[in-house]
Amino acid sequence: MTTVNNKLTPKAAFTQFTHLWYIVAMQIKSKTLIAGAIFTLIALTAMQGYLIFNTYDLRKNNFAVESRMTIGSIVQNPYVDSISWAYRTEFVDKIPEYRKGQINKKALIQTLKNAAKESNNGFLDYFKEGAEHFGLHENVLFKRSASLILFTYENGETETILAENEDPDLFLLGTDFPVDEGYLINAWNWSFDKGFTNASGHLETVVITYRASLYMKIIDWDSIMLKKLLLLLFVAFLLFVFIITLVTYSIRNLLKIKRISEIKTDFINNITHELKTPLATLSIATKTLTNKYAKDDKAISDEAIATINRQNKRLQNLIDQVVDNSLGYNHINLQLEPVLLSEFIDEVCDDFSLTLPQRIQLLRVLEPSDTPILIDKFFISTAIINILNNAVKFEGTVIKVELKTIEAYSVITISDNGIGISKKNKKLIFDKFYRLSEKNKHDYKGLGLGLYYCSQIIKAHHGIIDVESKEKQGSTFFLKIPTNHGKENLTG
Ligand code: ADP
């Protein structure tokens, strides 16, 4: 049944060439569209990411500025001034002892540390209250420290008590943390003098230069920012999912439309191809009949009439095939009757084997049916014959028909050792008008309706159709019909 069409007229070759060119152009166009859509998606995602990142940065800066201002409002206050005044005074009062050599530099600094430490508990309570009042985030820490203490004596000499950038800063109030983990809020120099009587009984004045700094540290930035940006992130995520869905949907739709358009073009090509032969034969036969010699020769005119009838029938068959095989399962009107499947399939195989050339073997392994099931004999035999015809058409030489009952289904299995079906095509073969891939389309005749029709027939019987196949090894089709099919109609 294989028709090899290897001789092309120039006109047919040109038509094939333009058709091929059209397909290539369509493919390039849709590939460009898909690439464009993917590129836009990536660009949009990158832009969204950039905007989120910028917003994150902006909000972070805003938060830091707001926190800084709030801390300012809390600590610029007479109470805090009085605390710092108190520890500074304690420190300054120790300077005469230091100058007289009664305590060393370390002990002098320790005095400041201790004095500040004593006031810190009270300060922390005050700060906490202030933070609650001004709405400062609980993750914001504050510290006041001294980074430089210089003494300038009357003779112009200076002595560094605390060296800026060399000695660690001297923690005074708040919560201690390394300065490089925080932000500097403010720093100022503070200078005053202290007069006292020194060891030699003279009045001496020391000028004290003191540099105080305010620092702020924010712990667990990410969780603060995440909470602040939650709504934005959520909306961005929803938009992202929406865009992805939209693009995926559009691409899938595009591919589907492209496939449908290809399938329709193929179908038109196929049907034109199928119509050509009978039409050409009809034309020759009609010409023969109109020829005056043929008119006189009864044998020739009878032969021509027979040819016309045959071709007419062929054309009618083609049209019937298109009309009938295009029916959807809900338009198939089943005439159900109880049938013993094994006997029925045996008969179908008997009839089919009559049409088979000798080189093709038809094997049967039919489990005898003991209970009849309700099927439409005409439609089920059409489905089986369609699959058997395909097995022959696609180069099967050993065809096997099996029948088994598996769970609630009677399973008819039809396998062949033909050209097989690629994994990609397996999903498509039950689609309306689907035919084999471009490469060998013209080697095998057909309209791409047979398997679609089979699937609709099986679906109308509430069954399942399936295929297993390996390229170059063969295909196996499974028709699964529920054993209780239609029984409810009879009983109910
Ligand atoms: P047609 O046979 O007219 O092309 P069908 O709907 O019967 O249409 O089959 C659709 C496609 O499925 C075929 O074009 C072919 O690619 C594939 N196919 C069907 N049966 C077989 C088979 N037994 N072996 C290999 N390929 C098959």
Short mmCIF file of C-alpha atoms and ligand atoms in Angstrom, two decimals:
data_model
loop_
_atom_site.label_atom_id
_atom_site.label_comp_id
_atom_site.label_asym_id
_atom_site.label_seq_id
_atom_site.Cartn_x
_atom_site.Cartn_y
_atom_site.Cartn_z
CA MET A 1 0.00 0.00 0.00
CA THR A 2 3.06 2.22 0.10
CA THR A 3 3.18 4.78 -2.66
CA VAL A 4 6.59 6.17 -3.42
CA ASN A 5 6.33 9.49 -5.16
CA ASN A 6 9.80 10.23 -6.43
CA LYS A 7 9.00 11.84 -9.80
CA LEU A 8 8.01 15.47 -9.53
CA THR A 9 6.82 17.68 -12.39
CA PRO A 10 8.51 21.14 -12.46
CA LYS A 11 5.20 22.72 -11.41
CA ALA A 12 4.81 20.30 -8.47
CA ALA A 13 8.42 20.85 -7.51
CA PHE A 14 7.84 24.62 -7.56
CA THR A 15 4.69 24.26 -5.42
CA GLN A 16 6.59 22.09 -2.94
CA PHE A 17 9.44 24.58 -2.89
CA THR A 18 7.11 27.56 -2.16
CA HIS A 19 5.30 25.51 0.50
CA LEU A 20 8.59 24.64 2.15
CA TRP A 21 9.72 28.25 1.96
CA TYR A 22 6.43 29.37 3.56
CA ILE A 23 6.98 26.91 6.45
CA VAL A 24 10.57 28.10 6.95
CA ALA A 25 9.43 31.78 6.90
CA MET A 26 6.67 30.99 9.43
CA GLN A 27 9.16 29.20 11.65
CA ILE A 28 11.66 32.09 11.52
CA LYS A 29 8.86 34.55 12.27
CA SER A 30 7.54 32.61 15.25
CA LYS A 31 11.07 31.94 16.52
CA THR A 32 11.75 35.69 16.39
CA LEU A 33 8.51 36.35 18.22
CA ILE A 34 9.33 33.79 20.91
CA ALA A 35 12.88 35.11 21.28
CA GLY A 36 11.45 38.65 21.52
CA ALA A 37 8.96 37.59 24.20
CA ILE A 38 11.67 35.81 26.23
CA PHE A 39 14.02 38.77 25.87
CA THR A 40 11.28 41.19 27.01
CA LEU A 41 10.55 38.93 29.95
CA ILE A 42 14.21 38.88 30.98
CA ALA A 43 14.50 42.67 30.51
CA LEU A 44 11.35 43.27 32.55
CA THR A 45 12.57 40.96 35.31
CA ALA A 46 15.97 42.68 35.37
CA MET A 47 14.30 46.09 35.51
CA GLN A 48 12.01 44.97 38.29
CA GLY A 49 15.01 43.60 40.19
CA TYR A 50 16.87 46.87 39.70
CA LEU A 51 13.89 48.90 40.91
CA ILE A 52 13.47 46.69 43.98
CA PHE A 53 17.17 46.96 44.74
CA ASN A 54 17.02 50.76 44.40
CA THR A 55 13.94 50.97 46.58
CA TYR A 56 15.71 48.80 49.15
CA ASP A 57 18.68 51.18 49.18
CA LEU A 58 16.48 54.25 49.35
CA ARG A 59 14.35 52.89 52.17
CA LYS A 60 17.48 51.80 54.02
CA ASN A 61 18.93 55.29 53.82
CA ASN A 62 15.62 56.82 54.82
CA PHE A 63 15.39 54.51 57.78
CA ALA A 64 18.92 55.41 58.86
CA VAL A 65 18.22 59.17 58.53
CA GLU A 66 14.93 58.87 60.44
CA SER A 67 16.58 56.79 63.19
CA ARG A 68 19.40 59.32 63.43
CA MET A 69 16.96 62.19 63.82
CA THR A 70 14.94 60.31 66.40
CA ILE A 71 18.06 59.56 68.42
CA GLY A 72 18.92 63.27 68.24
CA SER A 73 15.49 64.14 69.61
CA ILE A 74 15.96 61.67 72.47
CA VAL A 75 19.46 62.57 73.55
CA GLN A 76 19.51 66.34 73.02
CA ASN A 77 17.94 66.96 76.30
CA PRO A 78 18.91 68.65 79.63
CA TYR A 79 18.72 65.33 81.52
CA VAL A 80 21.34 63.74 79.24
CA ASP A 81 23.44 66.89 79.49
CA SER A 82 23.32 66.68 83.28
CA ILE A 83 24.47 63.03 83.18
CA SER A 84 27.44 63.86 80.96
CA TRP A 85 28.18 66.89 83.04
CA ALA A 86 28.33 64.67 86.13
CA TYR A 87 30.83 62.11 84.78
CA ARG A 88 32.96 64.78 83.15
CA THR A 89 33.16 66.65 86.46
CA GLU A 90 34.25 63.49 88.28
CA PHE A 91 36.98 63.02 85.69
CA VAL A 92 38.13 66.65 85.81
CA ASP A 93 38.24 66.60 89.60
CA LYS A 94 40.80 63.77 89.39
CA ILE A 95 43.20 65.80 87.23
CA PRO A 96 45.03 67.44 90.21
CA GLU A 97 45.81 63.93 91.60
CA TYR A 98 47.13 62.93 88.22
CA ARG A 99 49.25 66.03 87.93
CA LYS A 100 50.65 65.42 91.38
CA GLY A 101 51.55 61.89 90.32
CA GLN A 102 49.16 60.27 92.81
CA ILE A 103 47.36 58.31 90.04
CA ASN A 104 48.52 57.25 86.59
CA LYS A 105 46.94 57.89 83.21
CA LYS A 106 45.14 54.57 83.16
CA ALA A 107 43.53 55.23 86.55
CA LEU A 108 42.55 58.70 85.37
CA ILE A 109 40.77 57.26 82.33
CA GLN A 110 39.24 54.57 84.51
CA THR A 111 37.66 57.33 86.63
CA LEU A 112 35.83 58.61 83.56
CA LYS A 113 34.82 55.09 82.59
CA ASN A 114 33.49 54.29 86.06
CA ALA A 115 31.64 57.54 86.40
CA ALA A 116 29.96 57.06 83.01
CA LYS A 117 29.14 53.45 83.85
CA GLU A 118 27.37 54.50 87.02
CA SER A 119 25.11 56.85 85.09
CA ASN A 120 24.52 54.44 82.23
CA ASN A 121 21.72 52.37 83.82
CA GLY A 122 19.66 55.47 84.42
CA PHE A 123 20.48 56.66 80.90
CA LEU A 124 19.42 53.35 79.35
CA ASP A 125 16.02 53.52 81.10
CA TYR A 126 15.60 57.05 79.92
CA PHE A 127 16.65 56.13 76.37
CA LYS A 128 14.22 53.21 76.26
CA GLU A 129 11.36 55.46 77.32
CA GLY A 130 12.39 58.06 74.75
CA ALA A 131 12.67 55.39 72.05
CA GLU A 132 9.14 54.19 72.79
CA HIS A 133 7.84 57.73 72.84
CA PHE A 134 9.46 58.75 69.54
CA GLY A 135 8.84 55.39 67.87
CA LEU A 136 12.49 54.38 67.43
CA HIS A 137 12.84 50.82 66.10
CA GLU A 138 13.92 48.33 68.79
CA ASN A 139 16.80 47.15 66.61
CA VAL A 140 18.49 50.56 66.71
CA LEU A 141 21.36 50.81 69.22
CA PHE A 142 22.99 54.00 70.37
CA LYS A 143 26.29 54.80 72.04
CA ARG A 144 28.17 57.88 73.16
CA SER A 145 31.93 57.62 73.41
CA ALA A 146 35.03 59.78 73.76
CA SER A 147 37.63 59.46 71.03
CA LEU A 148 40.18 62.10 72.08
CA ILE A 149 41.30 63.67 75.35
CA LEU A 150 44.11 66.22 75.26
CA PHE A 151 45.60 68.25 78.10
CA THR A 152 47.30 71.57 77.25
CA TYR A 153 49.50 73.01 80.00
CA GLU A 154 50.41 76.59 80.71
CA ASN A 155 53.84 76.25 79.13
CA GLY A 156 52.17 75.27 75.87
CA GLU A 157 52.99 71.59 76.16
CA THR A 158 50.23 69.08 75.29
CA GLU A 159 49.67 65.61 76.60
CA THR A 160 47.48 63.03 74.91
CA ILE A 161 45.38 61.13 77.41
CA LEU A 162 43.29 59.35 74.77
CA ALA A 163 44.67 59.29 71.23
CA GLU A 164 42.11 59.47 68.42
CA ASN A 165 42.37 56.58 65.92
CA GLU A 166 45.13 54.91 67.98
CA ASP A 167 43.46 54.09 71.31
CA PRO A 168 40.11 52.33 71.24
CA ASP A 169 37.32 54.81 71.82
CA LEU A 170 36.13 55.21 75.37
CA PHE A 171 32.60 53.97 75.83
CA LEU A 172 30.46 56.27 77.91
CA LEU A 173 26.68 55.84 77.49
CA GLY A 174 24.22 53.58 75.68
CA THR A 175 25.10 50.12 74.34
CA ASP A 176 28.71 49.35 73.48
CA PHE A 177 29.59 48.09 69.98
CA PRO A 178 32.64 48.40 67.72
CA VAL A 179 32.49 51.77 65.96
CA ASP A 180 33.08 50.27 62.54
CA GLU A 181 29.78 48.38 62.88
CA GLY A 182 27.79 51.58 63.33
CA TYR A 183 27.16 55.00 61.82
CA LEU A 184 28.62 58.19 63.23
CA ILE A 185 25.70 60.45 64.03
CA ASN A 186 27.58 63.40 65.37
CA ALA A 187 30.95 64.37 66.90
CA TRP A 188 31.98 67.56 68.58
CA ASN A 189 34.92 69.03 70.51
CA TRP A 190 34.45 70.28 73.90
CA SER A 191 37.11 72.35 75.67
CA PHE A 192 37.42 73.87 79.13
CA ASP A 193 40.00 74.50 81.77
CA LYS A 194 40.63 73.38 85.28
CA GLY A 195 42.63 75.40 87.78
CA PHE A 196 44.26 73.80 90.84
CA THR A 197 47.24 74.09 93.16
CA ASN A 198 50.03 71.84 92.05
CA ALA A 199 52.63 69.93 94.09
CA SER A 200 54.91 72.98 94.30
CA GLY A 201 52.03 75.08 95.69
CA HIS A 202 51.51 77.11 92.52
CA LEU A 203 48.18 77.70 90.85
CA GLU A 204 48.12 75.77 87.60
CA THR A 205 45.54 75.71 84.79
CA VAL A 206 45.05 72.78 82.41
CA VAL A 207 42.98 73.16 79.23
CA ILE A 208 41.11 69.95 78.47
CA THR A 209 40.12 69.19 74.90
CA TYR A 210 37.68 66.40 74.65
CA ARG A 211 36.03 64.92 71.58
CA ALA A 212 32.71 63.17 72.03
CA SER A 213 31.02 61.05 69.35
CA LEU A 214 27.50 59.65 68.96
CA TYR A 215 27.12 56.35 67.10
CA MET A 216 24.14 54.35 65.97
CA LYS A 217 24.01 50.69 65.01
CA ILE A 218 21.10 48.91 63.40
CA ILE A 219 20.95 45.18 64.01
CA ASP A 220 19.34 42.71 61.58
CA TRP A 221 18.88 45.16 58.73
CA ASP A 222 17.51 42.53 56.39
CA SER A 223 14.53 41.56 58.51
CA ILE A 224 13.64 45.22 59.10
CA MET A 225 13.82 45.99 55.39
CA LEU A 226 12.00 42.80 54.48
CA LYS A 227 9.09 43.81 56.73
CA LYS A 228 9.10 47.29 55.22
CA LEU A 229 9.22 46.01 51.65
CA LEU A 230 6.93 43.02 52.16
CA LEU A 231 3.98 44.50 50.29
CA LEU A 232 6.18 45.72 47.45
CA LEU A 233 7.93 42.35 47.17
CA PHE A 234 4.62 40.54 47.25
CA VAL A 235 3.14 42.73 44.50
CA ALA A 236 6.38 42.39 42.46
CA PHE A 237 6.23 38.60 42.87
CA LEU A 238 2.57 38.49 41.80
CA LEU A 239 3.36 40.64 38.77
CA PHE A 240 6.30 38.41 37.92
CA VAL A 241 4.16 35.26 38.11
CA PHE A 242 1.48 37.01 36.07
CA ILE A 243 3.95 38.05 33.36
CA ILE A 244 5.54 34.58 33.25
CA THR A 245 2.10 32.99 32.94
CA LEU A 246 1.10 35.46 30.26
CA VAL A 247 4.27 34.94 28.24
CA THR A 248 4.12 31.14 28.60
CA TYR A 249 0.47 31.16 27.64
CA SER A 250 1.12 33.43 24.64
CA ILE A 251 4.04 31.30 23.45
CA ARG A 252 2.03 28.12 23.82
CA ASN A 253 -0.86 29.71 21.98
CA LEU A 254 1.44 30.91 19.25
CA LEU A 255 2.92 27.44 18.84
CA LYS A 256 -0.55 25.91 18.86
CA ILE A 257 -1.83 28.33 16.22
CA LYS A 258 1.31 27.70 14.19
CA ARG A 259 0.81 23.95 14.45
CA ILE A 260 -2.88 24.18 13.55
CA SER A 261 -2.01 26.35 10.56
CA GLU A 262 0.68 23.86 9.46
CA ILE A 263 -1.71 20.96 9.96
CA LYS A 264 -4.42 22.69 7.90
CA THR A 265 -1.96 23.48 5.11
CA ASP A 266 -0.84 19.85 5.19
CA PHE A 267 -4.41 18.65 5.09
CA ILE A 268 -5.21 20.79 2.06
CA ASN A 269 -2.06 19.50 0.35
CA ASN A 270 -2.95 15.90 1.19
CA ILE A 271 -6.53 16.06 0.06
CA THR A 272 -5.48 17.82 -3.16
CA HIS A 273 -2.93 15.08 -3.69
CA GLU A 274 -5.55 12.38 -3.03
CA LEU A 275 -8.08 13.99 -5.38
CA LYS A 276 -5.66 14.34 -8.26
CA THR A 277 -5.48 10.66 -9.29
CA PRO A 278 -9.24 9.93 -9.48
CA LEU A 279 -9.84 13.26 -11.22
CA ALA A 280 -7.14 12.58 -13.80
CA THR A 281 -8.51 9.06 -14.40
CA LEU A 282 -12.06 10.43 -14.69
CA SER A 283 -10.91 12.95 -17.22
CA ILE A 284 -9.22 10.26 -19.36
CA ALA A 285 -12.26 7.96 -19.11
CA THR A 286 -14.63 10.78 -20.10
CA LYS A 287 -12.40 11.67 -23.04
CA THR A 288 -12.42 8.01 -24.10
CA LEU A 289 -16.22 7.96 -23.99
CA THR A 290 -16.50 11.07 -26.12
CA ASN A 291 -14.03 9.65 -28.63
CA LYS A 292 -15.94 8.49 -31.68
CA TYR A 293 -14.03 5.18 -31.97
CA ALA A 294 -14.80 4.28 -28.40
CA LYS A 295 -18.47 5.06 -28.95
CA ASP A 296 -18.58 2.31 -31.54
CA ASP A 297 -16.63 -0.18 -29.39
CA LYS A 298 -18.84 -1.46 -26.60
CA ALA A 299 -15.96 -3.11 -24.73
CA ILE A 300 -14.00 0.15 -24.57
CA SER A 301 -16.99 2.23 -23.52
CA ASP A 302 -18.00 -0.37 -20.87
CA GLU A 303 -14.49 -0.30 -19.50
CA ALA A 304 -14.54 3.53 -19.45
CA ILE A 305 -17.91 3.55 -17.67
CA ALA A 306 -16.60 1.03 -15.12
CA THR A 307 -13.56 3.26 -14.56
CA ILE A 308 -15.80 6.30 -14.11
CA ASN A 309 -17.89 4.38 -11.58
CA ARG A 310 -14.82 3.19 -9.69
CA GLN A 311 -13.25 6.67 -9.54
CA ASN A 312 -16.58 8.17 -8.62
CA LYS A 313 -16.82 5.70 -5.76
CA ARG A 314 -13.25 6.55 -4.75
CA LEU A 315 -14.06 10.26 -4.69
CA GLN A 316 -17.20 9.56 -2.68
CA ASN A 317 -15.15 7.45 -0.25
CA LEU A 318 -12.65 10.24 0.18
CA ILE A 319 -15.37 12.76 0.95
CA ASP A 320 -17.10 10.31 3.33
CA GLN A 321 -13.79 9.73 5.05
CA VAL A 322 -13.31 13.44 5.65
CA VAL A 323 -16.88 13.98 6.81
CA ASP A 324 -17.21 10.84 8.98
CA ASN A 325 -13.72 10.71 10.38
CA SER A 326 -13.94 14.34 11.46
CA LEU A 327 -16.76 13.57 13.88
CA GLY A 328 -16.09 14.34 17.53
CA TYR A 329 -16.96 11.64 20.11
CA ASN A 330 -20.08 13.51 21.22
CA HIS A 331 -21.43 13.39 17.66
CA ILE A 332 -20.91 9.66 17.33
CA ASN A 333 -24.23 7.86 17.71
CA LEU A 334 -23.55 4.44 19.18
CA GLN A 335 -25.85 1.50 18.51
CA LEU A 336 -24.80 -0.64 21.46
CA GLU A 337 -25.26 -4.36 21.48
CA PRO A 338 -23.86 -7.15 23.68
CA VAL A 339 -20.87 -8.66 21.94
CA LEU A 340 -18.44 -11.44 22.84
CA LEU A 341 -15.29 -9.48 22.03
CA SER A 342 -13.00 -12.43 21.24
CA GLU A 343 -15.39 -13.79 18.59
CA PHE A 344 -16.02 -10.35 17.16
CA ILE A 345 -12.32 -9.46 16.87
CA ASP A 346 -11.63 -12.83 15.30
CA GLU A 347 -14.19 -12.07 12.58
CA VAL A 348 -12.76 -8.58 12.00
CA CYS A 349 -9.29 -10.14 11.63
CA ASP A 350 -10.65 -12.80 9.23
CA ASP A 351 -12.11 -10.12 6.98
CA PHE A 352 -9.01 -7.98 7.19
CA SER A 353 -6.62 -10.83 6.40
CA LEU A 354 -8.40 -11.32 3.07
CA THR A 355 -7.02 -7.96 1.93
CA LEU A 356 -3.49 -8.69 3.14
CA PRO A 357 -0.63 -9.53 0.76
CA GLN A 358 1.07 -12.83 1.58
CA ARG A 359 4.25 -11.26 2.90
CA ILE A 360 2.31 -9.83 5.88
CA GLN A 361 1.49 -12.05 8.84
CA LEU A 362 -1.50 -11.40 11.05
CA LEU A 363 -1.21 -13.13 14.44
CA ARG A 364 -3.98 -13.37 16.99
CA VAL A 365 -3.84 -14.08 20.72
CA LEU A 366 -7.41 -13.65 21.89
CA GLU A 367 -8.42 -14.50 25.42
CA PRO A 368 -11.88 -16.11 25.02
CA SER A 369 -14.62 -13.79 26.27
CA ASP A 370 -17.17 -15.38 28.62
CA THR A 371 -19.35 -12.32 29.15
CA PRO A 372 -20.52 -10.02 26.40
CA ILE A 373 -19.80 -6.31 26.61
CA LEU A 374 -21.81 -3.51 25.10
CA ILE A 375 -20.21 -1.96 22.06
CA ASP A 376 -21.11 -0.55 18.68
CA LYS A 377 -19.81 -3.22 16.31
CA PHE A 378 -19.55 -0.90 13.31
CA PHE A 379 -17.52 1.76 15.09
CA ILE A 380 -15.24 -0.62 17.01
CA SER A 381 -14.46 -2.57 13.84
CA THR A 382 -13.73 0.75 12.07
CA ALA A 383 -11.27 1.66 14.82
CA ILE A 384 -9.55 -1.75 14.70
CA ILE A 385 -9.34 -1.69 10.89
CA ASN A 386 -7.95 1.86 10.89
CA ILE A 387 -5.14 0.75 13.20
CA LEU A 388 -4.53 -2.45 11.22
CA ASN A 389 -4.39 -0.41 7.99
CA ASN A 390 -1.86 1.92 9.57
CA ALA A 391 0.23 -1.07 10.69
CA VAL A 392 0.42 -2.21 7.06
CA LYS A 393 0.89 1.32 5.69
CA PHE A 394 3.77 2.05 8.06
CA GLU A 395 5.64 -1.04 6.95
CA GLY A 396 4.61 -3.65 9.51
CA THR A 397 5.22 -7.19 8.27
CA VAL A 398 4.20 -9.00 11.44
CA ILE A 399 1.01 -7.67 12.98
CA LYS A 400 -0.33 -9.05 16.22
CA VAL A 401 -3.82 -8.59 17.65
CA GLU A 402 -4.34 -9.50 21.30
CA LEU A 403 -7.31 -9.43 23.63
CA LYS A 404 -7.10 -9.52 27.41
CA THR A 405 -9.20 -8.46 30.34
CA ILE A 406 -7.20 -6.26 32.65
CA GLU A 407 -9.04 -5.09 35.75
CA ALA A 408 -12.21 -3.31 34.58
CA TYR A 409 -11.15 -3.12 30.94
CA SER A 410 -11.17 -5.30 27.87
CA VAL A 411 -7.87 -4.42 26.27
CA ILE A 412 -7.37 -4.85 22.53
CA THR A 413 -3.67 -4.61 21.68
CA ILE A 414 -2.53 -4.18 18.08
CA SER A 415 1.22 -4.23 17.52
CA ASP A 416 3.40 -4.07 14.42
CA ASN A 417 7.09 -4.14 13.56
CA GLY A 418 6.90 -1.13 11.23
CA ILE A 419 8.70 2.21 11.19
CA GLY A 420 7.54 3.19 14.69
CA ILE A 421 6.76 6.65 16.01
CA SER A 422 9.19 9.14 17.55
CA LYS A 423 8.70 10.17 21.17
CA LYS A 424 7.82 13.70 20.08
CA ASN A 425 5.15 12.57 17.62
CA LYS A 426 3.60 10.06 20.02
CA LYS A 427 1.79 12.87 21.83
CA LEU A 428 0.38 14.26 18.58
CA ILE A 429 -0.77 11.31 16.53
CA PHE A 430 -4.31 11.32 17.98
CA ASP A 431 -4.79 14.98 16.99
CA LYS A 432 -7.08 15.80 14.12
CA PHE A 433 -5.18 16.09 10.80
CA TYR A 434 -1.86 15.16 12.40
CA ARG A 435 0.40 13.32 9.99
CA LEU A 436 3.98 12.14 10.15
CA SER A 437 6.89 14.54 10.13
CA GLU A 438 7.78 16.62 7.07
CA LYS A 439 10.65 14.35 6.02
CA ASN A 440 8.72 11.32 4.82
CA LYS A 441 5.24 12.76 4.52
CA HIS A 442 5.00 12.07 0.80
CA ASP A 443 6.05 8.44 1.15
CA TYR A 444 2.83 7.48 2.96
CA LYS A 445 -0.63 8.51 1.81
CA GLY A 446 -3.26 9.68 4.28
CA LEU A 447 -5.28 12.54 5.66
CA GLY A 448 -4.26 12.37 9.32
CA LEU A 449 -7.80 11.58 10.42
CA GLY A 450 -7.66 7.83 11.12
CA LEU A 451 -6.24 7.86 14.63
CA TYR A 452 -8.24 10.94 15.58
CA TYR A 453 -11.38 9.06 14.60
CA CYS A 454 -10.24 5.92 16.51
CA SER A 455 -9.67 8.01 19.62
CA GLN A 456 -13.14 9.57 19.31
CA ILE A 457 -14.76 6.13 18.88
CA ILE A 458 -12.99 4.77 21.97
CA LYS A 459 -13.82 7.94 23.90
CA ALA A 460 -17.50 7.53 22.93
CA HIS A 461 -17.27 4.07 24.55
CA HIS A 462 -15.77 5.73 27.69
CA GLY A 463 -12.53 3.92 26.96
CA ILE A 464 -8.87 4.87 26.65
CA ILE A 465 -6.62 4.74 23.61
CA ASP A 466 -2.87 4.69 24.03
CA VAL A 467 0.30 3.92 22.13
CA GLU A 468 3.78 2.64 22.87
CA SER A 469 6.37 2.84 20.17
CA LYS A 470 10.05 2.91 19.34
CA GLU A 471 11.33 4.38 16.12
CA LYS A 472 12.39 1.72 13.58
CA GLN A 473 11.12 -1.05 15.88
CA GLY A 474 7.35 -0.83 15.69
CA SER A 475 4.26 0.43 17.44
CA THR A 476 1.69 -1.00 19.82
CA PHE A 477 -1.78 0.52 20.14
CA PHE A 478 -4.01 -0.19 23.14
CA LEU A 479 -7.77 0.14 22.94
CA LYS A 480 -9.20 -0.17 26.45
CA ILE A 481 -12.97 -0.52 26.68
CA PRO A 482 -14.62 -0.65 30.11
CA THR A 483 -16.19 -4.09 30.61
CA ASN A 484 -19.27 -2.53 32.18
CA HIS A 485 -19.67 0.00 29.40
CA GLY A 486 -23.27 1.00 28.67
CA LYS A 487 -24.70 -1.45 31.23
CA GLU A 488 -26.25 1.39 33.24
CA ASN A 489 -28.18 2.38 30.08
CA LEU A 490 -29.65 -1.08 29.78
CA THR A 491 -30.53 -1.56 33.43
CA GLY A 492 -31.52 2.02 34.11
P1 ADP B 1 -2.67 8.98 8.40
O1 ADP B 1 -2.40 7.52 8.50
O2 ADP B 1 -3.70 9.32 7.43
O3 ADP B 1 -1.45 9.80 8.26
P2 ADP B 1 -3.56 8.65 11.11
O4 ADP B 1 -4.39 9.54 12.00
O5 ADP B 1 -4.06 7.28 10.88
O6 ADP B 1 -3.33 9.45 9.77
O7 ADP B 1 -2.10 8.56 11.73
C1 ADP B 1 -1.48 9.75 12.13
C2 ADP B 1 0.03 9.57 12.12
O8 ADP B 1 0.39 8.64 13.13
C3 ADP B 1 0.58 9.00 10.85
O9 ADP B 1 0.81 10.00 9.88
C4 ADP B 1 1.87 8.37 11.33
O10 ADP B 1 2.85 9.36 11.54
C5 ADP B 1 1.53 7.88 12.72
N1 ADP B 1 1.19 6.45 12.77
C6 ADP B 1 -0.03 5.91 12.91
N2 ADP B 1 0.03 4.56 12.96
C7 ADP B 1 1.33 4.24 12.85
C8 ADP B 1 2.05 2.99 12.85
N3 ADP B 1 1.43 1.81 12.99
N4 ADP B 1 3.40 3.04 12.70
C9 ADP B 1 4.03 4.22 12.59
N5 ADP B 1 3.40 5.43 12.60
C10 ADP B 1 2.07 5.43 12.72
#
